[in-house]
C-alpha positions as MATLAB code, in Angstrom:
seq = 'MTIHSNPLLSVSNPRPIVRSDYEQLWDMLRASTDGVTIRDVPRTIPSINYGKAKAWLGALNSAGYVSREQISLTRNLPTYRYQLIRDIGQKPPRIDSKGAPKPPSVNEAIWRTIRILRTFNANQIIASGSTPELVLNVASVRQYLRHLHSAGYLQVRQAGQAKQLAIYQLIHNTGPKAPEIQRGKKVYDGNLGLVVYDPAKPLPPSHEAEKNNSKHAKKGASHV';
ca = [
     195.497  129.951  166.852;
     193.643  127.669  169.599;
     194.080  123.925  169.326;
     191.057  122.018  170.605;
     191.082  118.472  171.203;
     188.449  115.231  171.698;
     189.864  112.995  174.606;
     188.811  110.142  172.893;
     190.704  111.009  170.133;
     193.600  111.885  172.203;
     197.329  110.258  171.835;
     197.753  110.367  175.476;
     194.639  108.072  175.555;
     196.166  105.338  172.655;
     193.968  102.444  171.851;
     194.962   99.823  169.398;
     193.290   99.936  165.845;
     189.882   97.772  165.995;
     190.020   94.990  163.126;
     186.054   94.540  161.644;
     184.418   91.132  161.496;
     185.865   91.077  157.436;
     189.307   92.151  158.711;
     189.302   89.048  161.659;
     188.210   86.883  158.699;
     191.062   87.878  156.538;
     193.396   87.591  159.741;
     192.239   84.242  160.265;
     192.755   83.012  156.410;
     196.021   84.588  156.395;
     197.188   82.752  159.870;
     195.742   79.632  158.721;
     198.012   76.782  157.115;
     195.793   74.549  155.966;
     192.532   76.575  155.148;
     189.293   76.807  156.851;
     185.699   75.852  156.621;
     182.412   77.865  156.962;
     181.803   76.426  160.306;
     185.274   77.320  161.607;
     184.795   81.146  161.604;
     181.710   81.429  163.749;
     183.461   79.295  166.281;
     186.745   81.550  165.931;
     184.972   84.686  165.499;
     181.750   84.491  167.278;
     180.404   87.864  165.778;
     180.524   86.249  162.456;
     177.633   83.889  161.721;
     177.448   81.074  159.574;
     175.424   83.224  156.523;
     177.691   85.746  156.859;
     181.206   83.615  156.635;
     179.703   81.861  153.732;
     178.939   85.189  152.149;
     182.211   86.557  152.564;
     184.373   83.409  151.804;
     182.228   82.893  148.398;
     182.890   86.865  147.641;
     186.621   86.159  148.242;
     186.621   82.732  146.144;
     184.737   84.279  143.428;
     187.625   86.941  143.184;
     190.570   84.494  143.087;
     191.840   85.276  146.747;
     190.894   81.936  147.745;
     190.593   78.109  146.555;
     187.672   76.253  147.193;
     188.042   72.289  147.672;
     185.333   69.926  149.086;
     186.569   67.583  151.505;
     183.381   66.033  152.619;
     179.928   65.123  151.752;
     177.248   64.413  154.016;
     173.339   63.678  153.189;
     174.373   65.315  149.757;
     175.848   68.655  151.693;
     179.380   69.303  150.759;
     182.129   70.587  153.015;
     184.417   72.887  151.702;
     187.835   74.141  152.734;
     188.738   77.402  151.634;
     192.411   78.343  151.712;
     194.327   81.794  150.926;
     195.867   81.824  147.585;
     196.512   85.417  147.163;
     197.722   87.403  150.174;
     197.680   91.047  149.489;
     198.761   92.187  153.098;
     197.139   93.191  156.308;
     194.422   94.969  154.340;
     191.999   92.655  153.029;
     190.396   93.315  149.287;
     187.591   95.674  148.525;
     185.008   93.452  146.811;
     181.513   93.332  146.559;
     178.949   90.213  147.446;
     180.118   88.890  143.907;
     183.647   89.535  144.230;
     183.912   92.342  141.970;
     186.284   95.113  143.166;
     184.439   98.120  145.311;
     185.787  101.285  144.462;
     186.303  103.737  147.779;
     183.441  106.088  148.956;
     183.420  109.583  148.844;
     184.562  109.993  152.345;
     187.107  107.311  152.124;
     188.910  109.170  149.408;
     188.763  112.525  151.273;
     190.068  110.729  154.610;
     192.998  109.082  152.841;
     193.781  112.378  151.049;
     193.743  114.291  154.449;
     196.268  111.721  156.039;
     198.432  112.629  153.012;
     198.353  116.214  152.692;
     197.808  117.119  156.708;
     197.358  120.757  156.155;
     194.615  121.567  153.296;
     191.644  123.484  152.361;
     188.789  121.960  150.231;
     190.086  122.449  146.611;
     193.428  120.948  147.572;
     191.480  117.751  148.740;
     189.212  117.715  145.619;
     192.791  118.242  143.450;
     194.679  115.580  145.286;
     191.633  113.094  145.714;
     190.198  112.603  142.734;
     190.513  109.949  140.346;
     188.936  109.078  136.847;
     186.396  106.432  138.704;
     185.542  108.769  141.296;
     185.419  112.911  140.971;
     185.006  114.620  144.210;
     182.853  117.559  144.454;
     183.218  120.853  146.718;
     179.644  120.297  148.313;
     180.705  116.594  149.772;
     184.110  117.615  150.535;
     183.123  120.700  152.613;
     180.245  118.745  154.351;
     182.639  116.049  155.434;
     185.391  118.489  156.606;
     182.629  120.145  158.713;
     182.043  116.986  160.648;
     185.726  115.890  161.053;
     186.055  119.549  162.720;
     183.094  119.277  164.842;
     184.477  115.714  166.079;
     188.002  117.301  166.630;
     190.102  115.671  163.886;
     190.893  118.904  162.549;
     191.674  122.304  163.681;
     191.253  125.513  161.720;
     194.793  127.269  160.647;
     192.974  129.825  158.808;
     189.162  130.674  158.644;
     187.012  130.876  155.640;
     186.309  134.262  154.128;
     184.156  135.420  151.384;
     186.189  134.299  148.848;
     188.766  132.211  150.545;
     188.275  128.534  151.620;
     189.122  127.612  155.131;
     192.713  125.939  155.881;
     192.531  122.711  157.704;
     195.226  120.665  160.013;
     194.861  117.310  160.714;
     195.451  116.863  164.562;
     194.301  113.522  165.331;
     194.884  110.770  162.566;
     193.505  107.600  164.128;
     194.115  105.311  161.400;
     193.228  104.301  157.831;
     189.475  103.640  158.318;
     187.584  106.795  157.287;
     185.248  108.345  160.205;
     181.601  107.579  159.465;
     178.995  109.919  159.561;
     175.770  108.189  161.220;
     172.243  109.184  161.751;
     172.093  112.455  163.965;
     175.218  113.594  162.447;
     177.301  111.023  165.061;
     180.744  110.374  163.936;
     181.755  106.667  164.537;
     185.787  105.774  163.959;
     186.135  102.490  162.983;
     189.859  102.275  163.867;
     188.902  102.617  167.478;
     185.595  101.015  167.423;
     183.523  103.605  168.819;
     181.073  106.786  168.569;
     183.796  109.512  168.966;
     181.422  112.309  168.530;
     177.442  112.964  169.273;
     176.163  116.436  168.850;
     173.404  115.776  171.459;
     176.442  116.174  174.161;
     178.583  118.921  174.957;
     181.742  119.457  173.321;
     185.009  119.749  175.201;
     185.357  123.386  176.531;
     188.553  124.355  174.304;
     186.772  123.104  170.875;
     183.423  125.104  172.045;
     185.871  127.998  172.419;
     187.182  128.075  169.044;
     184.016  127.143  167.451;
     182.467  130.012  169.058;
     185.804  132.235  168.423;
     185.570  131.441  164.670;
     181.997  132.526  164.388;
     182.720  136.067  165.357;
     186.156  135.912  163.346;
     184.678  135.173  160.061;
     181.320  137.513  160.612;
     178.892  135.205  158.531;
     181.387  134.359  155.986;
     181.677  130.728  154.677;
     183.230  128.186  156.859;
     184.820  126.037  154.553;
];
């Protein structure tokens, strides 16, 4: 069994997990003892503009995670202070713009299950990762696994055959955020804050060798 690696994912090149703008806002709320105003947010986190801060704080208020108190009124324009009243830990709540709970995406459910199982095939991902609200299907799982393998997150433990799904093993667990598949089949890792794979660029030599060997071994059989 050949182990390929993507140097951007290698544990020998560790990086702290990147916090998104929304996560940084949540961190700011958790750290504040007397709350924050909308204008406080872009001053502290320049990548968040006023409109985005207002929308996120409004959604968190609607969802019951923060309270809102008017602290001033200038030319009929109120200023509110937002105070965290429901701290659920480091991971911020998944909510939409109206504050309603937002279910995980298909890829998020697959990635979460991969991190739990470590070694698996597509059917095992479906059995363990599906919920009443989100039922995974074979096509979506197989497609995402292909992308993760191409990027170097997974290695093939056993190649797929005509009536047998490929068995994968997770070799690079970069964090809780599911790698995103972008236009052009690029893979973006939100834990690292960078694109870790671009099919337009050469693969690491060892990965390319395994990819070619796998193609010859299965002789046209399904990869996953």
